[in-house]
Coordinates of C-alpha atoms in Angstrom, one line a residue:
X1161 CA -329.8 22.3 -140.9
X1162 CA -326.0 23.3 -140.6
X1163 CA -327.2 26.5 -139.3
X1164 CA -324.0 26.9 -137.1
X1165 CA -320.6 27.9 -138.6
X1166 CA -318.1 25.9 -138.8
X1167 CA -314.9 25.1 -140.5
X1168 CA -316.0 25.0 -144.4
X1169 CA -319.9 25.7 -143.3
X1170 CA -321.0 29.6 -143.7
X1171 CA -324.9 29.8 -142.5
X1172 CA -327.0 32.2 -144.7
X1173 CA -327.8 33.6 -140.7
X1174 CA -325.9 32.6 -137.8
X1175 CA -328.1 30.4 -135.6
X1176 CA -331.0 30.5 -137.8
X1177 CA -330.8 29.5 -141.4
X1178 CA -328.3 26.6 -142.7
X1179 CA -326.1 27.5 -145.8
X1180 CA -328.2 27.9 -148.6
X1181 CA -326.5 29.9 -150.5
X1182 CA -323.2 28.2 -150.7
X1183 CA -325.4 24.8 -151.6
X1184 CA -326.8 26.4 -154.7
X1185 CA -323.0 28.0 -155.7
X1186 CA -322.2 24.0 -155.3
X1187 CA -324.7 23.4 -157.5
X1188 CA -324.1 25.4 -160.0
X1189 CA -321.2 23.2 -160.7
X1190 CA -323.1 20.5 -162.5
X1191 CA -322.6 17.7 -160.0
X1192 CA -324.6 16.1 -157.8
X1193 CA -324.3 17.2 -153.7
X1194 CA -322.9 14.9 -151.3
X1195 CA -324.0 15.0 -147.8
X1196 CA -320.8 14.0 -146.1
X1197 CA -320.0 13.7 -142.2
X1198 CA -317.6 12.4 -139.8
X1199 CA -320.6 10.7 -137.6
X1200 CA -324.1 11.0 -139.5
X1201 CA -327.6 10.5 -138.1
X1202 CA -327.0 9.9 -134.6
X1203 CA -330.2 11.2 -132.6
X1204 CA -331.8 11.5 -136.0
X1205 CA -333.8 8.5 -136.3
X1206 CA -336.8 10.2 -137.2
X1207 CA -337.9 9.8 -141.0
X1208 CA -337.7 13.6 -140.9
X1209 CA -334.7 13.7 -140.4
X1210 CA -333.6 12.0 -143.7
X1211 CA -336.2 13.8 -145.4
X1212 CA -334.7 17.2 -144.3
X1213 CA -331.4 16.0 -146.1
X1214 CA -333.0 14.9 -149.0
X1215 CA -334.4 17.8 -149.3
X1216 CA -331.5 19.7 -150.0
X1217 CA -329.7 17.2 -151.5
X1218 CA -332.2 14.6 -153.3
X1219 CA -333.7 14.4 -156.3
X1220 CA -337.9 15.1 -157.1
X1221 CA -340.1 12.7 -157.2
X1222 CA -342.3 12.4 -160.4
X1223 CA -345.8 13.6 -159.5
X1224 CA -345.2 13.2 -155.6
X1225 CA -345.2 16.7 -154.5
X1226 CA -343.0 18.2 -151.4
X1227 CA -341.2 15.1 -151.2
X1228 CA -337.5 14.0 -152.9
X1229 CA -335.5 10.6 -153.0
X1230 CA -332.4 9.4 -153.9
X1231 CA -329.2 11.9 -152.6
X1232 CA -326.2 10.5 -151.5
X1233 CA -324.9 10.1 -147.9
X1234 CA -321.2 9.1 -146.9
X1235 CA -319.7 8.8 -143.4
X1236 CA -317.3 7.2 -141.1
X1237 CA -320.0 6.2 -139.5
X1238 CA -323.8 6.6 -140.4
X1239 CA -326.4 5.8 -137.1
X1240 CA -328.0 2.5 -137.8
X1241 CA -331.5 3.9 -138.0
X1242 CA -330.8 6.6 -140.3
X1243 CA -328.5 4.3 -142.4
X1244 CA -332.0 2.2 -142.8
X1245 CA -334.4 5.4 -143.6
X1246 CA -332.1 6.2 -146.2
X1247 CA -332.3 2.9 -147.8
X1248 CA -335.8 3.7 -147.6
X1249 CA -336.2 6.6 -149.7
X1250 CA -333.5 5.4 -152.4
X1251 CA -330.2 7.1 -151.3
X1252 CA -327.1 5.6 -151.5
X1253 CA -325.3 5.7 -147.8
X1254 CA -322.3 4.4 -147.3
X1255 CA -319.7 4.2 -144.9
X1256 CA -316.2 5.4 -145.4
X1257 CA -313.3 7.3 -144.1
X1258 CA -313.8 11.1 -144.8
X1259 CA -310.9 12.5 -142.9
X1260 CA -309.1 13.3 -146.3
X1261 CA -312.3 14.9 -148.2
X1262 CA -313.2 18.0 -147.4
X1263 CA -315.8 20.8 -148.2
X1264 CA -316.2 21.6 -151.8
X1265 CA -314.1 18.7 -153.0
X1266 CA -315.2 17.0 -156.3
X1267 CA -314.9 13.1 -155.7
X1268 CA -315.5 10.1 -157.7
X1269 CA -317.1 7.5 -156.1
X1270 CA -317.1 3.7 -157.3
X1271 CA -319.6 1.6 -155.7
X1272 CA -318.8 -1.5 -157.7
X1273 CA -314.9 -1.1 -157.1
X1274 CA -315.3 -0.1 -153.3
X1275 CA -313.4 3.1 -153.9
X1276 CA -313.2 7.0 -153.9
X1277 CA -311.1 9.0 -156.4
X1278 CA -310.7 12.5 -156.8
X1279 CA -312.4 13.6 -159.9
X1280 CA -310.2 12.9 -162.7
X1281 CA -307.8 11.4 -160.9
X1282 CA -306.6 7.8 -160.5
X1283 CA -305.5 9.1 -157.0
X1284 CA -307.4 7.0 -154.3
X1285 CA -308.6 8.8 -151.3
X1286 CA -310.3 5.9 -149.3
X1287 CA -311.7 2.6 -149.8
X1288 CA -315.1 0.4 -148.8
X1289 CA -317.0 -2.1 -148.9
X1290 CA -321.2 -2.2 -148.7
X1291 CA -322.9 -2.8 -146.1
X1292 CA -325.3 -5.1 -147.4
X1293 CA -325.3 -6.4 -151.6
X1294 CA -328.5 -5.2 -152.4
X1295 CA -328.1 -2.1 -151.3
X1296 CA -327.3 -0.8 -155.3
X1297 CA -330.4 -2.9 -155.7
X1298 CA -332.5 -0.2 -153.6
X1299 CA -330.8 2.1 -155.2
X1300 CA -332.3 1.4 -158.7
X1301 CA -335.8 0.2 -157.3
X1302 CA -335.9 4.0 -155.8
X1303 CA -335.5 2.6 -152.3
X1304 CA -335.9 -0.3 -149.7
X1305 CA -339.2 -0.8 -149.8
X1306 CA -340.4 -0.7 -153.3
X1307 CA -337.4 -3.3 -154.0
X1308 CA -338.6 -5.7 -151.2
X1309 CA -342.4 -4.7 -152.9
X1310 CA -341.6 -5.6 -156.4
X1311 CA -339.2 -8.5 -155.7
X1312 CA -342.3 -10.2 -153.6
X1313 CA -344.8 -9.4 -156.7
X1314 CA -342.2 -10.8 -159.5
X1315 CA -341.7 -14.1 -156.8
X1316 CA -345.4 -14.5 -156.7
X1317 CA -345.9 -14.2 -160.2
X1318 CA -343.6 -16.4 -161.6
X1319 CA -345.1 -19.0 -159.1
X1320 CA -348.6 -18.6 -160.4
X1321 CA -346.9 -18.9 -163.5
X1322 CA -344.9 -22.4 -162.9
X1323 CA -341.5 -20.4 -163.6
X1324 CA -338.4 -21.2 -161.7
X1325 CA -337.3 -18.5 -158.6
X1326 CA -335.9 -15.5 -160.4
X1327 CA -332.1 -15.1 -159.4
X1328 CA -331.5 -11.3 -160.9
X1329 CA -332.0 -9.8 -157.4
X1330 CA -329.3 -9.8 -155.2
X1331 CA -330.1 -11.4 -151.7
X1332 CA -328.8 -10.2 -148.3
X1333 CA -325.7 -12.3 -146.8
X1334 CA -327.3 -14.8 -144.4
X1335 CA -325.4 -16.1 -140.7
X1336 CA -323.8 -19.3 -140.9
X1337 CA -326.3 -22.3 -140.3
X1338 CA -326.4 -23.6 -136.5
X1339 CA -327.4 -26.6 -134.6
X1340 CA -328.5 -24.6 -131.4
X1341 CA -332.5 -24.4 -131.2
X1342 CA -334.2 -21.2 -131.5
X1343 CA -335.6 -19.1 -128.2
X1344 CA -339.2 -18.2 -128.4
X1345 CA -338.8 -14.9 -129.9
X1346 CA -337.3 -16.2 -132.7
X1347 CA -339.8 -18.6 -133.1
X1348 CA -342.6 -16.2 -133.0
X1349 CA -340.8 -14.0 -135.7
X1350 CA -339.9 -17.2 -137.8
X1351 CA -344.0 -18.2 -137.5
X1352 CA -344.2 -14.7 -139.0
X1353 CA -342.0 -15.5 -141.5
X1354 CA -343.1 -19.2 -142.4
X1355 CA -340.2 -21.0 -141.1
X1356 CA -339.0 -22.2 -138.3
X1357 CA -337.2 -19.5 -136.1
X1358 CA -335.2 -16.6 -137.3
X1359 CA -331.6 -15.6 -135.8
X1360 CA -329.9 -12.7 -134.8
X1361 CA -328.3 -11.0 -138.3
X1362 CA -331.0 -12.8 -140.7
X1363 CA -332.5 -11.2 -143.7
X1364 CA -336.2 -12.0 -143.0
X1365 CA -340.1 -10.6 -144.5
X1366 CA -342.8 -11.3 -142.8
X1367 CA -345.8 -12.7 -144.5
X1368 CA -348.8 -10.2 -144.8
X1369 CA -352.2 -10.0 -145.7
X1370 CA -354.3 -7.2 -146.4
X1371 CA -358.0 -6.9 -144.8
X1372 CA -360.3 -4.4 -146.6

């Protein structure tokens, strides 16, 4: 990874071996390592691919060996598929002009106030807005997947239990409603889903069962 030089980038060997050591002189700074990028992911849809990021810049995973989480990712613009595998293993990726942040700067980075800040400073470098609301919700669950895991389990037992829905989770912005019927793909994903069709931009789990 970043084994060619270039303009802030000094590979350990040319060619061969990314920067290594100027990651851990980074480190030794106390804060954690961005991975930052003008375009991100592209023809990196791979879940390797996020996991060779991670693991430079995440953080271990309690007794899950050879394998990190969490990290952070910023771009102008971060590939759609490698946007979602790092929701997946607990990063926060988000999209943002980085033409004024360069390597070795020490930002501050709001989520909840859509903004970035050098360190110490009330001086603004860019603004944002997420992607999706729950994505600070992955975030704390430790990724996509255990959030969508343990929001279905909470649902379920509070059911069993007579309780109302549980409204702490954020929820996914949903399209507008619409007259029009639904084609037969969406059907069959909405029959999947236990509803009547799904639409193009809707938040939907399929219903699953487990055979043993």
């Amino acid at each position: 990874m970043l084994k060619m030089a270039r303009d802030g980038i000094v590979p350990d060997v040319q060619g061969a071996i990314g920067p290594m050591k100027q990651i851990e002189e980074m480190r030794g700074q106390g804060f954690p390592i961005a991975y930052v990028g003008d375009v991100v992911g592209t023809g990196s849809s791979r879940k390797s691919a996020t996991n060779s990021v991670l693991w430079f810049f995440g953080d271990d995973v309690p007794y899950v060996p050879n394998k990190r989480a969490g990290g952070f990712c910023f771009g102008s613009k971060i590939a759609p598929i490698f946007y979602n595998t790092m929701e997946d293993a607990g990063a926060l990726p988000i999209e943002f002009d980085v033409s004024n942040i360069n390597m070795g700067d020490v930002i501050d980075v709001y989520p909840y106030a859509g903004k970035v800040c050098k360190h110490d400073s009330d001086e603004v470098i860019t603004t944002f807005e997420m992607k999706t609301p729950v994505l600070l919700d992955e975030v704390r669950a430790g990724g996509r997947i255990p959030l969508i895991i343990g929001r279905g389990l909470t649902s379920k037992a509070r059911a069993e239990l007579g309780l109302p829905e549980f409204d702490l989770f954020k929820t996914p912005d949903q399209p507008a409603e619409s007259t029009k019927g639904y084609t037969l793909a969406q059907k069959m994903v909405g029959k999947a889903c236990g509803v009547a069709g799904v639409r193009p931009g809707t938040y939907c789990e399929p219903k699953m069962t487990t055979v043993v």
